[in-house]
Short mmCIF file of C-alpha atoms and ligand atoms in Angstrom, two decimals:
data_model
loop_
_atom_site.label_atom_id
_atom_site.label_comp_id
_atom_site.label_asym_id
_atom_site.label_seq_id
_atom_site.Cartn_x
_atom_site.Cartn_y
_atom_site.Cartn_z
CA MET S 1 0.00 0.00 0.00
CA LYS S 2 1.27 3.47 -0.86
CA LEU S 3 0.77 5.92 1.99
CA SER S 4 0.64 9.72 1.83
CA LYS S 5 3.92 11.42 2.76
CA ARG S 6 2.48 12.34 6.16
CA LEU S 7 1.29 8.81 6.99
CA GLN S 8 4.56 7.36 5.66
CA ALA S 9 6.56 9.62 8.01
CA ILE S 10 4.37 8.43 10.90
CA ALA S 11 4.81 4.78 9.85
CA ASP S 12 8.60 5.28 9.65
CA LEU S 13 8.72 6.66 13.19
CA ILE S 14 6.55 3.79 14.46
CA THR S 15 8.95 1.36 12.78
CA LYS S 16 11.96 3.07 14.37
CA TYR S 17 10.46 3.28 17.86
CA LYS S 18 8.50 0.05 17.73
CA GLN S 19 7.70 -1.43 21.12
CA GLY S 20 5.95 -4.80 21.13
CA GLU S 21 3.72 -6.16 18.38
CA ILE S 22 0.32 -4.60 18.91
CA LEU S 23 -0.74 -1.07 17.94
CA ALA S 24 -4.02 0.72 18.46
CA ASP S 25 -4.70 3.51 15.97
CA ILE S 26 -7.24 5.93 17.44
CA GLY S 27 -9.21 7.96 14.88
CA THR S 28 -8.09 5.61 12.15
CA ASP S 29 -10.49 6.79 9.41
CA HIS S 30 -9.64 4.33 6.58
CA ALA S 31 -7.25 2.18 8.67
CA TYR S 32 -4.46 2.94 6.20
CA LEU S 33 -1.79 3.20 8.90
CA PRO S 34 -2.53 -0.06 10.78
CA VAL S 35 -3.07 -2.01 7.54
CA TYR S 36 0.24 -0.74 6.13
CA LEU S 37 2.16 -1.60 9.33
CA VAL S 38 0.76 -5.14 9.51
CA GLU S 39 1.18 -5.74 5.77
CA GLU S 40 4.81 -4.61 5.94
CA GLY S 41 5.42 -6.93 8.90
CA VAL S 42 6.31 -4.07 11.26
CA ILE S 43 3.70 -5.28 13.77
CA GLU S 44 1.68 -8.47 14.15
CA LYS S 45 -1.67 -7.02 15.09
CA ALA S 46 -3.55 -3.72 15.20
CA TYR S 47 -6.82 -2.25 16.38
CA ALA S 48 -8.30 0.33 14.03
CA CYS S 49 -10.52 2.51 16.23
CA ASP S 50 -12.87 5.33 15.30
CA ILE S 51 -15.77 7.19 16.84
CA ALA S 52 -17.88 7.18 13.68
CA SER S 53 -19.42 4.33 11.69
CA GLY S 54 -18.48 5.82 8.28
CA PRO S 55 -14.72 5.56 8.98
CA ILE S 56 -15.19 2.12 10.57
CA ASN S 57 -16.96 0.90 7.41
CA ALA S 58 -14.16 2.42 5.30
CA SER S 59 -11.67 0.61 7.58
CA ILE S 60 -13.47 -2.71 7.09
CA GLU S 61 -13.20 -2.22 3.31
CA THR S 62 -9.45 -1.54 3.52
CA ILE S 63 -8.91 -4.52 5.83
CA GLN S 64 -10.88 -6.85 3.52
CA LEU S 65 -9.14 -5.57 0.42
CA HIS S 66 -5.80 -6.48 2.01
CA GLN S 67 -7.15 -9.73 3.52
CA LEU S 68 -6.02 -8.80 7.01
CA GLU S 69 -9.24 -9.60 8.90
CA LYS S 70 -7.39 -11.74 11.44
CA GLN S 71 -4.76 -9.12 12.22
CA VAL S 72 -6.43 -5.71 11.92
CA ILE S 73 -9.54 -5.44 14.09
CA PRO S 74 -11.93 -2.49 13.61
CA LEU S 75 -13.45 -1.10 16.83
CA LEU S 76 -16.17 1.54 17.03
CA GLY S 77 -16.04 3.95 19.96
CA SER S 78 -14.73 7.21 21.36
CA GLY S 79 -11.01 7.73 22.00
CA MET S 80 -9.25 4.89 23.81
CA ASN S 81 -12.49 3.46 25.30
CA PRO S 82 -12.69 0.60 22.76
CA ILE S 83 -9.26 -0.72 23.83
CA ILE S 84 -9.74 -0.59 27.61
CA ASP S 85 -9.82 -4.42 27.88
CA LYS S 86 -7.23 -5.05 25.13
CA ASN S 87 -3.58 -5.91 25.33
CA ILE S 88 -1.79 -3.08 23.46
CA ASP S 89 1.85 -1.99 23.20
CA MET S 90 1.72 1.25 21.20
CA ILE S 91 -0.97 3.82 20.50
CA SER S 92 -1.13 6.26 17.57
CA ILE S 93 -3.44 9.29 17.48
CA CYS S 94 -2.97 11.22 14.24
CA GLY S 95 -4.62 13.81 12.04
CA MET S 96 -6.66 15.62 14.71
CA GLY S 97 -6.27 18.91 16.56
CA GLY S 98 -4.01 19.17 19.63
CA LYS S 99 -6.94 19.91 21.95
CA LEU S 100 -8.94 16.85 20.81
CA THR S 101 -5.82 14.68 21.12
CA VAL S 102 -5.35 15.94 24.70
CA ASP S 103 -9.03 15.24 25.50
CA ILE S 104 -8.65 11.67 24.21
CA LEU S 105 -5.45 11.11 26.25
CA ASP S 106 -6.91 12.67 29.37
CA GLU S 107 -10.13 10.62 29.27
CA ASN S 108 -8.14 7.40 29.81
CA LYS S 109 -4.97 8.70 31.47
CA GLU S 110 -4.05 5.25 32.76
CA PHE S 111 -2.90 4.34 29.23
CA LEU S 112 -0.13 6.97 29.49
CA ASP S 113 1.66 4.88 32.14
CA HIS S 114 2.49 1.82 30.09
CA HIS S 115 2.32 2.63 26.38
CA ARG S 116 4.47 4.31 23.81
CA PHE S 117 2.54 6.97 21.90
CA ILE S 118 2.94 8.32 18.38
CA LEU S 119 1.03 11.58 18.10
CA GLN S 120 0.53 13.81 15.07
CA SER S 121 -1.70 16.81 15.64
CA ASN S 122 -2.42 19.14 12.73
CA VAL S 123 -2.66 22.23 14.96
CA GLY S 124 -2.26 23.13 18.64
CA LEU S 125 0.98 21.23 19.17
CA GLU S 126 1.91 23.54 22.03
CA ILE S 127 -1.25 22.48 23.90
CA LEU S 128 -0.34 18.83 23.36
CA ARG S 129 3.33 19.17 24.39
CA GLU S 130 2.39 21.13 27.51
CA TYR S 131 -0.11 18.43 28.47
CA LEU S 132 2.47 15.67 27.91
CA THR S 133 4.97 17.53 30.08
CA ASN S 134 2.42 17.90 32.88
CA GLN S 135 1.81 14.15 32.68
CA ASN S 136 5.56 13.39 33.07
CA MET S 137 5.92 12.17 29.53
CA VAL S 138 9.27 12.40 27.77
CA ILE S 139 9.42 13.24 24.07
CA LEU S 140 11.76 10.57 22.68
CA ASP S 141 11.83 11.94 19.14
CA GLU S 142 9.99 14.19 16.73
CA GLY S 143 9.52 14.17 12.98
CA ILE S 144 8.61 16.93 10.54
CA VAL S 145 7.19 16.35 7.05
CA LYS S 146 5.69 18.44 4.27
CA ASP S 147 2.69 16.98 2.48
CA ALA S 148 0.43 18.90 0.07
CA ASN S 149 1.98 22.19 1.16
CA HIS S 150 1.24 21.62 4.85
CA ILE S 151 4.04 20.98 7.34
CA TYR S 152 3.21 18.34 9.95
CA GLU S 153 5.01 17.41 13.16
CA ILE S 154 5.05 13.96 14.75
CA ILE S 155 5.81 13.21 18.40
CA VAL S 156 7.00 9.92 19.90
CA CYS S 157 6.58 9.88 23.68
CA GLU S 158 6.22 7.75 26.79
CA LYS S 159 6.06 8.11 30.55
CA THR S 160 9.28 8.87 32.43
CA SER S 161 10.22 8.91 36.09
CA GLU S 162 12.46 11.94 35.51
CA LYS S 163 10.62 15.26 35.34
CA GLN S 164 11.24 16.95 31.99
CA GLU S 165 12.12 20.63 32.09
CA TYR S 166 10.41 21.61 28.83
CA ASP S 167 9.59 25.31 28.56
CA GLU S 168 7.33 27.47 26.38
CA LYS S 169 9.79 27.32 23.46
CA ASP S 170 9.82 23.54 23.64
CA PHE S 171 6.01 23.49 23.63
CA TYR S 172 5.83 25.56 20.42
CA PHE S 173 8.90 24.43 18.51
CA GLY S 174 9.37 20.89 19.85
CA PRO S 175 12.29 19.93 22.13
CA CYS S 176 13.80 17.53 19.56
CA LEU S 177 12.99 19.55 16.43
CA ARG S 178 14.59 22.72 17.82
CA LYS S 179 17.76 20.84 18.73
CA ASN S 180 18.14 19.73 15.12
CA LYS S 181 16.60 22.49 13.02
CA ASN S 182 16.21 21.49 9.39
CA GLY S 183 14.90 23.27 6.28
CA LEU S 184 11.28 22.34 6.97
CA PHE S 185 11.53 23.68 10.52
CA TYR S 186 12.69 27.06 9.19
CA GLU S 187 10.06 26.99 6.40
CA LYS S 188 7.27 26.38 8.91
CA TRP S 189 8.37 29.10 11.29
CA TYR S 190 9.19 31.75 8.63
CA ARG S 191 5.64 31.15 7.32
CA GLN S 192 4.22 31.48 10.83
CA LEU S 193 6.22 34.66 11.38
CA GLU S 194 4.64 36.24 8.28
CA ILE S 195 1.17 35.14 9.41
CA GLN S 196 1.67 36.62 12.88
CA LYS S 197 3.04 39.89 11.45
CA ASN S 198 -0.01 40.21 9.17
CA ILE S 199 -2.33 39.56 12.11
CA LEU S 200 -0.54 42.25 14.12
CA LYS S 201 -0.92 44.75 11.27
CA SER S 202 -4.66 44.11 11.22
CA LEU S 203 -5.07 44.69 14.97
CA ASP S 204 -5.51 47.96 16.78
CA GLU S 205 -2.49 48.58 19.02
CA ASN S 206 -4.65 48.40 22.15
CA HIS S 207 -6.40 45.22 21.12
CA PRO S 208 -5.91 42.53 23.82
CA ARG S 209 -4.67 40.02 21.20
CA ALA S 210 -1.89 42.37 20.08
CA ILE S 211 0.19 41.54 23.20
CA GLU S 212 -0.17 37.82 22.51
CA VAL S 213 0.74 38.20 18.84
CA LYS S 214 3.77 40.38 19.66
CA HIS S 215 4.93 37.73 22.13
CA MET S 216 4.57 35.03 19.47
CA ILE S 217 6.58 37.12 16.98
CA GLU S 218 9.35 37.57 19.57
CA LEU S 219 9.35 33.83 20.29
CA ILE S 220 9.61 32.88 16.60
CA GLU S 221 12.28 35.50 15.80
CA GLY S 222 14.28 34.37 18.82
CA GLU S 223 14.06 30.73 17.76
CA ILE S 224 14.92 31.14 14.09
CA ASN S 225 17.84 33.43 14.90
CA ALA S 226 19.21 31.15 17.63
CA SER S 227 21.89 28.72 16.53
C1 SAM G 301 -8.80 13.55 9.96
S1 SAM G 301 -9.12 11.88 10.36
C2 SAM G 301 -7.48 11.29 10.60
C3 SAM G 301 -7.35 9.90 10.10
C4 SAM G 301 -6.00 9.24 10.30
N1 SAM G 301 -5.69 9.06 11.71
C5 SAM G 301 -4.91 10.05 9.63
O1 SAM G 301 -4.05 10.59 10.33
O2 SAM G 301 -4.91 10.12 8.40
C6 SAM G 301 -9.74 12.00 12.01
C7 SAM G 301 -10.54 10.76 12.41
O3 SAM G 301 -10.69 10.79 13.83
C8 SAM G 301 -11.99 10.36 14.14
N2 SAM G 301 -12.29 10.89 15.48
C9 SAM G 301 -12.62 12.15 15.82
N3 SAM G 301 -12.83 12.23 17.15
C10 SAM G 301 -12.58 10.99 17.66
C11 SAM G 301 -12.63 10.44 18.96
N4 SAM G 301 -12.95 11.17 20.03
N5 SAM G 301 -12.35 9.12 19.10
C12 SAM G 301 -12.03 8.36 18.05
N6 SAM G 301 -11.97 8.83 16.78
C13 SAM G 301 -12.25 10.14 16.59
C14 SAM G 301 -12.85 10.88 13.01
O4 SAM G 301 -14.07 10.15 12.90
C15 SAM G 301 -11.93 10.70 11.80
O5 SAM G 301 -12.12 9.47 11.17
#
């Protein structure tokens, strides 16, 4: 199966940081990621979970097409609820907003203790990283990929006994990504800088959001000018 560039980057990180043989993909939509990982022999088994019946039916079609009915199991339900009684090693939650991802993690916090997570939120990554930090999760690695003109970030994380000292810059820019800034990192943040400057121009100087936007501009300029 040929994956999109974004899903391929996620699959590559799962392959690199594989722990155990069983993955649950929450918000799976068409089950492309779990089917690919089982078909490629990266994992032995996967649960393809989604809150809506349309995506679950699409998942069943993908699973049948690839004849993986014994190894990729579709489960209907919200967040991690469908896997509460299942034996799972890794959990992926991809393609949603940071806030929704946090809500899903927080609803069944007990999963954070014993599983490795691969998270890819389209927006609101700072909300997600701050939440992970507050839950004593360590970010083991991060990926960045451009697909259809959008730049996506991927986080691999798990619980740690050592408190991580991530700060606001880490929340926005990613502790691993900012240690190893590549071309896509700069492309994303130069774009964001332009967006923030345009927002600032459109705001009255006394507008309450102007302070926030100025702070964001300072953060981005500081980060892209730092070595
Ligand atoms: C944009 S798709 C992402 C699909 C796939 N994970 C990817 O990255 O390409 C988001 C999927 O998450 C599902 N979803 C939204 N909220 C959910 C929740 N609380 N629990 C489980 N699935 C959810 C939606 O039904 C949809 O199929």
